[in-house]
């Protein structure tokens, strides 16, 4: 994943972990989601935002920024949601979902 670590669960990519020292803007945990789920996820992750390096204003991938004050609790909550099978997180690789 271009210098990142991708996390897969049951055939779906669910998270990407990013920690690049020379390009820190999007470091943190990336959530694989779709635009339809972003509003409900934002209630759980108020500091969540679109990935800047992707160059689009709104993307399906959303970041939990490492420099956010709630990063650790947000990352733990994202893991809890993945383990619980929350349908808002995860994409089948190769599927072009907006």
Short mmCIF file of N, CA and C in Angstrom, two decimals:
data_model
loop_
_atom_site.label_atom_id
_atom_site.label_comp_id
_atom_site.label_asym_id
_atom_site.label_seq_id
_atom_site.Cartn_x
_atom_site.Cartn_y
_atom_site.Cartn_z
N UNK A 1 0.83 -1.20 0.00
CA UNK A 1 0.00 0.00 0.00
C UNK A 1 0.86 1.25 0.00
N UNK A 2 1.85 1.29 -0.87
CA UNK A 2 2.65 2.50 -1.06
C UNK A 2 3.27 3.00 0.25
N UNK A 3 3.89 2.11 0.99
CA UNK A 3 4.55 2.49 2.22
C UNK A 3 3.63 2.52 3.42
N UNK A 4 2.43 2.03 3.30
CA UNK A 4 1.48 1.97 4.40
C UNK A 4 1.18 0.50 4.69
N UNK A 5 0.54 0.25 5.80
CA UNK A 5 0.17 -1.11 6.17
C UNK A 5 -1.34 -1.25 6.06
N UNK A 6 -1.79 -2.13 5.18
CA UNK A 6 -3.22 -2.36 4.98
C UNK A 6 -3.68 -3.50 5.89
N UNK A 7 -4.86 -3.34 6.47
CA UNK A 7 -5.46 -4.35 7.33
C UNK A 7 -6.70 -4.90 6.62
N UNK A 8 -6.74 -6.22 6.48
CA UNK A 8 -7.86 -6.92 5.84
C UNK A 8 -8.56 -7.81 6.85
N UNK A 9 -9.87 -7.88 6.75
CA UNK A 9 -10.67 -8.79 7.57
C UNK A 9 -11.69 -9.45 6.65
N UNK A 10 -11.65 -10.77 6.60
CA UNK A 10 -12.61 -11.54 5.79
C UNK A 10 -12.73 -11.02 4.37
N UNK A 11 -11.60 -10.79 3.71
CA UNK A 11 -11.59 -10.38 2.32
C UNK A 11 -11.83 -8.91 2.05
N UNK A 12 -12.07 -8.13 3.09
CA UNK A 12 -12.29 -6.69 2.93
C UNK A 12 -11.10 -5.93 3.49
N UNK A 13 -10.70 -4.87 2.76
CA UNK A 13 -9.74 -3.95 3.34
C UNK A 13 -10.52 -3.04 4.27
N UNK A 14 -10.07 -2.92 5.52
CA UNK A 14 -10.83 -2.15 6.50
C UNK A 14 -10.07 -0.91 6.97
N UNK A 15 -8.78 -1.03 7.15
CA UNK A 15 -7.98 0.07 7.66
C UNK A 15 -6.64 0.13 6.94
N UNK A 16 -6.06 1.30 6.91
CA UNK A 16 -4.68 1.47 6.50
C UNK A 16 -4.00 2.27 7.60
N UNK A 17 -2.81 1.83 7.97
CA UNK A 17 -2.01 2.54 8.96
C UNK A 17 -0.92 3.30 8.21
N UNK A 18 -0.82 4.59 8.45
CA UNK A 18 0.15 5.42 7.72
C UNK A 18 0.97 6.24 8.70
N UNK A 19 2.31 6.16 8.52
CA UNK A 19 3.24 6.93 9.34
C UNK A 19 4.45 7.28 8.48
N UNK A 20 4.33 8.36 7.71
CA UNK A 20 5.40 8.80 6.82
C UNK A 20 6.05 10.06 7.39
N UNK A 21 7.33 9.98 7.74
CA UNK A 21 7.98 11.13 8.38
C UNK A 21 8.15 12.35 7.48
N UNK A 22 8.23 12.16 6.17
CA UNK A 22 8.45 13.29 5.27
C UNK A 22 7.16 13.90 4.73
N UNK A 23 6.05 13.21 4.91
CA UNK A 23 4.75 13.68 4.42
C UNK A 23 3.71 13.32 5.47
N UNK A 24 3.60 14.14 6.49
CA UNK A 24 2.84 13.79 7.69
C UNK A 24 1.36 14.14 7.66
N UNK A 25 0.91 14.87 6.65
CA UNK A 25 -0.46 15.40 6.66
C UNK A 25 -1.53 14.33 6.84
N UNK A 26 -1.33 13.16 6.29
CA UNK A 26 -2.36 12.12 6.38
C UNK A 26 -1.94 10.95 7.25
N UNK A 27 -0.97 11.16 8.13
CA UNK A 27 -0.57 10.08 9.03
C UNK A 27 -1.69 9.78 10.02
N UNK A 28 -1.84 8.49 10.31
CA UNK A 28 -2.87 8.05 11.24
C UNK A 28 -3.49 6.76 10.75
N UNK A 29 -4.76 6.59 11.03
CA UNK A 29 -5.51 5.42 10.61
C UNK A 29 -6.52 5.85 9.55
N UNK A 30 -6.49 5.16 8.42
CA UNK A 30 -7.44 5.43 7.35
C UNK A 30 -8.55 4.40 7.43
N UNK A 31 -9.78 4.87 7.31
CA UNK A 31 -10.95 3.99 7.31
C UNK A 31 -11.44 3.78 5.89
N UNK A 32 -11.62 2.54 5.50
CA UNK A 32 -12.22 2.23 4.20
C UNK A 32 -13.73 2.32 4.38
N UNK A 33 -14.34 3.28 3.72
CA UNK A 33 -15.78 3.49 3.86
C UNK A 33 -16.34 4.04 2.56
N UNK A 34 -17.55 4.48 2.58
CA UNK A 34 -18.17 5.12 1.42
C UNK A 34 -18.79 6.44 1.88
N UNK A 35 -19.08 7.30 0.92
CA UNK A 35 -19.64 8.60 1.27
C UNK A 35 -20.97 8.47 2.00
N UNK A 36 -21.75 7.44 1.71
CA UNK A 36 -23.04 7.28 2.36
C UNK A 36 -22.91 7.04 3.87
N UNK A 37 -21.77 6.56 4.32
CA UNK A 37 -21.58 6.26 5.74
C UNK A 37 -20.83 7.36 6.51
N UNK A 38 -20.35 8.35 5.80
CA UNK A 38 -19.49 9.33 6.45
C UNK A 38 -20.19 10.14 7.54
N UNK A 39 -21.42 10.52 7.31
CA UNK A 39 -22.11 11.33 8.32
C UNK A 39 -22.28 10.57 9.63
N UNK A 40 -22.69 9.31 9.55
CA UNK A 40 -22.87 8.55 10.78
C UNK A 40 -21.53 8.25 11.44
N UNK A 41 -20.49 8.03 10.65
CA UNK A 41 -19.17 7.81 11.23
C UNK A 41 -18.63 9.08 11.88
N UNK A 42 -18.96 10.22 11.30
CA UNK A 42 -18.46 11.49 11.86
C UNK A 42 -19.01 11.73 13.27
N UNK A 43 -20.19 11.19 13.57
CA UNK A 43 -20.72 11.30 14.93
C UNK A 43 -19.84 10.54 15.92
N UNK A 44 -19.27 9.44 15.47
CA UNK A 44 -18.39 8.65 16.33
C UNK A 44 -16.96 9.16 16.31
N UNK A 45 -16.56 9.78 15.19
CA UNK A 45 -15.20 10.26 15.00
C UNK A 45 -15.23 11.72 14.56
N UNK A 46 -15.40 12.66 15.48
CA UNK A 46 -15.55 14.07 15.10
C UNK A 46 -14.33 14.66 14.39
N UNK A 47 -13.15 14.07 14.56
CA UNK A 47 -11.95 14.59 13.90
C UNK A 47 -11.63 13.88 12.59
N UNK A 48 -12.51 12.98 12.15
CA UNK A 48 -12.32 12.26 10.90
C UNK A 48 -12.40 13.25 9.74
N UNK A 49 -11.57 13.02 8.71
CA UNK A 49 -11.58 13.88 7.52
C UNK A 49 -11.14 13.09 6.30
N UNK A 50 -11.38 13.66 5.12
CA UNK A 50 -10.94 13.02 3.89
C UNK A 50 -9.42 13.03 3.80
N UNK A 51 -8.90 12.08 3.05
CA UNK A 51 -7.46 11.96 2.85
C UNK A 51 -7.00 13.07 1.91
N UNK A 52 -6.06 13.89 2.35
CA UNK A 52 -5.61 15.03 1.56
C UNK A 52 -4.78 14.61 0.35
N UNK A 53 -3.93 13.58 0.49
CA UNK A 53 -3.05 13.20 -0.61
C UNK A 53 -3.81 12.61 -1.80
N UNK A 54 -5.06 12.26 -1.62
CA UNK A 54 -5.85 11.72 -2.73
C UNK A 54 -6.34 12.82 -3.66
N UNK A 55 -6.23 14.08 -3.23
CA UNK A 55 -6.51 15.21 -4.09
C UNK A 55 -7.97 15.53 -4.34
N UNK A 56 -8.87 14.87 -3.68
CA UNK A 56 -10.29 15.15 -3.84
C UNK A 56 -10.81 15.79 -2.57
N UNK A 57 -11.83 16.57 -2.71
CA UNK A 57 -12.41 17.22 -1.53
C UNK A 57 -13.02 16.18 -0.59
N UNK A 58 -13.80 15.26 -1.11
CA UNK A 58 -14.41 14.20 -0.32
C UNK A 58 -14.03 12.88 -0.96
N UNK A 59 -13.54 11.97 -0.14
CA UNK A 59 -13.14 10.66 -0.65
C UNK A 59 -13.83 9.57 0.15
N UNK A 60 -13.85 8.38 -0.39
CA UNK A 60 -14.37 7.25 0.36
C UNK A 60 -13.47 6.91 1.54
N UNK A 61 -12.18 7.05 1.35
CA UNK A 61 -11.24 6.84 2.45
C UNK A 61 -11.30 8.04 3.37
N UNK A 62 -11.34 7.77 4.66
CA UNK A 62 -11.37 8.83 5.66
C UNK A 62 -10.24 8.59 6.66
N UNK A 63 -9.66 9.69 7.15
CA UNK A 63 -8.52 9.59 8.06
C UNK A 63 -8.92 9.93 9.49
N UNK A 64 -8.35 9.17 10.40
CA UNK A 64 -8.32 9.54 11.81
C UNK A 64 -6.90 10.06 12.01
N UNK A 65 -6.72 11.39 12.00
CA UNK A 65 -5.37 11.96 12.01
C UNK A 65 -4.63 11.67 13.32
N UNK A 66 -3.35 11.32 13.18
CA UNK A 66 -2.54 10.97 14.33
C UNK A 66 -2.36 12.17 15.28
N UNK A 67 -2.48 13.38 14.76
CA UNK A 67 -2.29 14.56 15.61
C UNK A 67 -3.59 15.06 16.26
N UNK A 68 -4.68 14.36 16.05
CA UNK A 68 -5.95 14.74 16.69
C UNK A 68 -5.87 14.41 18.18
N UNK A 69 -6.50 15.23 19.02
CA UNK A 69 -6.42 14.99 20.47
C UNK A 69 -7.04 13.66 20.91
N UNK A 70 -7.96 13.13 20.11
CA UNK A 70 -8.62 11.88 20.47
C UNK A 70 -8.12 10.69 19.65
N UNK A 71 -6.92 10.80 19.06
CA UNK A 71 -6.46 9.78 18.12
C UNK A 71 -6.49 8.37 18.71
N UNK A 72 -5.92 8.18 19.87
CA UNK A 72 -5.84 6.82 20.42
C UNK A 72 -7.21 6.23 20.70
N UNK A 73 -8.10 7.00 21.27
CA UNK A 73 -9.44 6.47 21.55
C UNK A 73 -10.22 6.25 20.25
N UNK A 74 -10.01 7.13 19.26
CA UNK A 74 -10.69 6.96 17.98
C UNK A 74 -10.17 5.72 17.25
N UNK A 75 -8.87 5.49 17.28
CA UNK A 75 -8.29 4.31 16.64
C UNK A 75 -8.80 3.04 17.32
N UNK A 76 -8.89 3.06 18.64
CA UNK A 76 -9.41 1.89 19.36
C UNK A 76 -10.88 1.66 19.01
N UNK A 77 -11.66 2.73 18.92
CA UNK A 77 -13.08 2.61 18.58
C UNK A 77 -13.24 2.05 17.16
N UNK A 78 -12.39 2.51 16.23
CA UNK A 78 -12.45 1.98 14.86
C UNK A 78 -12.16 0.49 14.85
N UNK A 79 -11.18 0.05 15.62
CA UNK A 79 -10.87 -1.39 15.71
C UNK A 79 -12.06 -2.15 16.30
N UNK A 80 -12.68 -1.58 17.31
CA UNK A 80 -13.85 -2.22 17.92
C UNK A 80 -14.98 -2.39 16.89
N UNK A 81 -15.20 -1.35 16.08
CA UNK A 81 -16.24 -1.42 15.05
C UNK A 81 -15.92 -2.48 14.00
N UNK A 82 -14.65 -2.55 13.60
CA UNK A 82 -14.24 -3.57 12.63
C UNK A 82 -14.48 -4.96 13.20
N UNK A 83 -14.05 -5.18 14.43
CA UNK A 83 -14.22 -6.50 15.05
C UNK A 83 -15.69 -6.86 15.23
N UNK A 84 -16.54 -5.86 15.40
CA UNK A 84 -17.98 -6.09 15.55
C UNK A 84 -18.67 -6.29 14.19
N UNK A 85 -17.91 -6.14 13.10
CA UNK A 85 -18.49 -6.33 11.77
C UNK A 85 -19.33 -5.16 11.29
N UNK A 86 -19.05 -3.96 11.78
CA UNK A 86 -19.81 -2.78 11.37
C UNK A 86 -19.74 -2.63 9.84
N UNK A 87 -20.89 -2.61 9.17
CA UNK A 87 -20.89 -2.56 7.70
C UNK A 87 -20.43 -1.23 7.12
N UNK A 88 -20.26 -0.22 7.94
CA UNK A 88 -19.82 1.09 7.45
C UNK A 88 -18.32 1.12 7.15
N UNK A 89 -17.60 0.14 7.66
CA UNK A 89 -16.15 0.12 7.47
C UNK A 89 -15.78 -1.14 6.70
N UNK A 90 -15.08 -0.96 5.59
CA UNK A 90 -14.59 -2.08 4.81
C UNK A 90 -15.03 -2.03 3.37
N UNK A 91 -14.13 -2.40 2.48
CA UNK A 91 -14.40 -2.45 1.04
C UNK A 91 -13.76 -3.71 0.48
N UNK A 92 -14.40 -4.29 -0.48
CA UNK A 92 -13.81 -5.42 -1.19
C UNK A 92 -12.82 -4.82 -2.19
N UNK A 93 -11.55 -5.24 -2.15
CA UNK A 93 -10.55 -4.67 -3.08
C UNK A 93 -11.00 -4.80 -4.53
N UNK A 94 -10.76 -3.75 -5.26
CA UNK A 94 -11.15 -3.73 -6.67
C UNK A 94 -12.53 -3.17 -6.91
N UNK A 95 -13.34 -3.10 -5.87
CA UNK A 95 -14.69 -2.53 -6.00
C UNK A 95 -14.57 -1.01 -6.01
N UNK A 96 -15.12 -0.36 -7.00
CA UNK A 96 -15.06 1.09 -7.12
C UNK A 96 -16.30 1.69 -6.48
N UNK A 97 -16.20 1.95 -5.18
CA UNK A 97 -17.31 2.56 -4.45
C UNK A 97 -16.93 4.01 -4.15
N UNK A 98 -17.81 4.90 -4.34
CA UNK A 98 -17.55 6.32 -4.10
C UNK A 98 -17.58 6.61 -2.63
#
